[in-house]
Amino acid sequence: MPIVYHEEDSNISILQDKIVGILGYGSLGRPVALNLQDSGVKLQVGVHNLDRQAVALADGLPPLPIEQVVKNTDILLMLLPDEVMPQVYIEKISPYLHKAHTLIFASGYNIAFGFIEPPPFVDVGLIAPRTFGDAVRERYLSGEGFYSCVAAGQDASGHLWDTILALAKAIGSLRAGAVEVTIEQETELDLFMQQAILPAVHHVLTTAANLLLARGYPPEAAMMDLYISGELNDYLSRAAIHGLLHALQSSSLTAQFGTLSRLERFNESKMARLMEVTLDEIRNETFARDWAREYTGGYPRLQKLVRQQEKLDLWELEKQTIELLRGEED
Ligand SMILES: NC(=O)c1ccc[n+]([C@@H]2O[C@H](COP(=O)([O-])OP(=O)(O)OC[C@H]3O[C@@H](n4cnc5c(N)ncnc54)[C@H](OP(=O)(O)O)[C@@H]3O)[C@@H](O)[C@H]2O)c1
């Protein structure tokens, strides 16, 4: 049975004498830094790009070169893009690591696939938020918190869990809860969501939109009904709190009959097989090798795939619908 940690499981005061280094000030780095700053944690931020340096400075966090932050701090939060991180680690982080360092990752990717192999004398842990960076900040400020996966890689000091839980509390995750997993499990689950669930959802919604448009439904009405109204989010939010079956049973009897009587129709054995193949490719490192090649080559396939998607007529209709419904501010 996995362990779930909450605020009472953590002692934030152990961070009092420590300086935390934030390496990377992007989608997750900035929200995490702001949350830690508001929790009273002493920080230094390593930022390489001039625009982001200005943002960090405006946030009251004077940016420093990454090497400097590694030298000055005790705990390093590794908040660089996963595909970029191994090179930055070799050039700017590993030469300056010492015995008292703790490396905390927000994704197990580089450790699980062996792209980064920290020396045995440092602690290695994981706090991987299960939401977007923006929500990490918003839910800290609202007091709601956010779920995360936490894992211990190597515990050289014997105090790794104290550090992980203190940081998870200071970031705001333990107000919701953190689930203990292994670094490999976190990595595989995260990639599985990205590679099996999101493509299926994308495919279902675009297929449905194209069908409805081909059958002459007004584009704005069709796009709104499918996902722009937020009804689907509300359904999933209810499922997240009370369960998938409860969400279904909270719907009208017409909806329940319609869903359950047609469920079997979508019970494609091919889909289960595709999910299995996708998971196998993640676990046997086929995807990690593909992605490393893609990064080294300058993302040629990713760029081509994005261009193909951008050409779909649907996005113009989606844009018009959003503008029509939400007005100019979005
Ligand atoms: N974003 C999320 O919602 C989220 C959620 C859970 C976990 N994570 C994990 O958090 C980590 C960070 O992801 P992210 O989404 O925050 O990445 P990101 O938005 O792309 O930002 C990464 C930061 O690293 C900097 N950077 C890029 N290349 C660099 C280089 N060569 N040298 C030094 N700095 C460099 C970026 O600067 P510039 O781009 O400005 O140059 C930026 O400040 C990843 O491990 C990811 O898996 C992210």
Tab-separated table of N, CA and C in Angstrom, residues 28 31 34 41 70 73 96 98 107 111 115 117 127 190-191 193 205 210 212 223 247 249 258 283 297 301 304 314 320:
chain	number	residue	atom	x	y	z
A	28	LEU	N	7.781	25.575	-14.120
A	28	LEU	CA	7.681	25.072	-12.749
A	28	LEU	C	8.648	25.793	-11.806
A	31	PRO	N	7.102	29.195	-10.140
A	31	PRO	CA	6.096	28.969	-9.090
A	31	PRO	C	6.677	28.304	-7.839
A	34	LEU	N	8.651	30.913	-5.898
A	34	LEU	CA	7.786	31.884	-5.204
A	34	LEU	C	7.135	31.246	-3.975
A	41	VAL	N	11.761	30.101	3.060
A	41	VAL	CA	12.977	29.332	2.770
A	41	VAL	C	13.993	30.251	2.080
A	70	VAL	N	25.159	26.238	-7.428
A	70	VAL	CA	25.537	24.894	-6.958
A	70	VAL	C	26.576	25.026	-5.834
A	73	THR	N	24.890	26.505	-2.333
A	73	THR	CA	23.663	25.992	-1.692
A	73	THR	C	23.809	24.548	-1.225
A	96	TYR	N	30.775	20.607	-9.159
A	96	TYR	CA	30.760	21.372	-7.908
A	96	TYR	C	29.995	20.671	-6.781
A	98	HIS	N	29.174	18.461	-3.594
A	98	HIS	CA	29.937	18.000	-2.426
A	98	HIS	C	29.041	17.133	-1.549
A	107	SER	N	10.908	15.483	-11.853
A	107	SER	CA	10.533	14.378	-12.729
A	107	SER	C	11.652	13.349	-12.591
A	111	ILE	N	16.969	10.223	-13.902
A	111	ILE	CA	17.519	9.215	-12.985
A	111	ILE	C	17.043	7.832	-13.426
A	115	PHE	N	20.306	8.875	-17.495
A	115	PHE	CA	20.969	9.983	-18.190
A	115	PHE	C	21.776	10.844	-17.203
A	117	GLU	N	23.732	10.327	-13.468
A	117	GLU	CA	24.135	9.365	-12.424
A	117	GLU	C	24.878	10.128	-11.334
A	127	ILE	N	10.296	15.301	-5.954
A	127	ILE	CA	8.964	15.853	-5.638
A	127	ILE	C	8.391	16.250	-6.989
A	190	ASP	N	4.027	9.059	-15.393
A	190	ASP	CA	3.953	10.376	-16.041
A	190	ASP	C	3.972	10.226	-17.563
A	191	LEU	N	4.894	9.407	-18.065
A	191	LEU	CA	4.998	9.216	-19.513
A	191	LEU	C	3.759	8.495	-20.053
A	193	MET	N	0.680	8.726	-18.916
A	193	MET	CA	-0.387	9.741	-19.041
A	193	MET	C	-0.196	10.541	-20.332
A	205	LEU	N	-11.584	13.968	-29.081
A	205	LEU	CA	-12.194	15.292	-29.230
A	205	LEU	C	-12.103	15.815	-30.661
A	210	ASN	N	-14.715	16.988	-35.845
A	210	ASN	CA	-14.777	16.881	-37.312
A	210	ASN	C	-16.084	16.245	-37.768
A	212	LEU	N	-19.026	16.302	-36.167
A	212	LEU	CA	-20.153	17.223	-35.949
A	212	LEU	C	-20.147	18.349	-36.989
A	223	MET	N	-18.091	23.062	-30.803
A	223	MET	CA	-16.838	23.179	-30.043
A	223	MET	C	-17.135	23.469	-28.570
A	247	ALA	N	-19.675	10.292	-10.563
A	247	ALA	CA	-19.871	11.356	-11.553
A	247	ALA	C	-20.926	10.926	-12.561
A	249	GLN	N	-23.307	8.682	-12.075
A	249	GLN	CA	-24.624	8.562	-11.431
A	249	GLN	C	-25.195	9.903	-10.991
A	258	GLY	N	-27.756	6.508	-21.748
A	258	GLY	CA	-27.022	6.737	-23.000
A	258	GLY	C	-25.576	6.290	-22.881
A	283	ARG	N	8.809	1.446	-20.717
A	283	ARG	CA	9.581	0.656	-19.739
A	283	ARG	C	10.857	0.076	-20.335
A	297	GLY	N	19.172	15.966	-32.387
A	297	GLY	CA	19.007	16.399	-33.780
A	297	GLY	C	18.303	17.742	-33.924
A	301	ARG	N	11.494	15.903	-35.744
A	301	ARG	CA	10.212	15.207	-35.863
A	301	ARG	C	9.131	15.946	-35.079
A	304	LYS	N	7.929	18.826	-37.088
A	304	LYS	CA	7.076	18.383	-38.197
A	304	LYS	C	5.671	18.017	-37.686
A	314	LEU	N	-9.636	22.983	-37.617
A	314	LEU	CA	-10.373	23.030	-36.345
A	314	LEU	C	-9.929	24.177	-35.436
A	320	GLN	N	-12.221	31.075	-32.734
A	320	GLN	CA	-13.414	31.931	-32.872
A	320	GLN	C	-14.407	31.657	-31.746
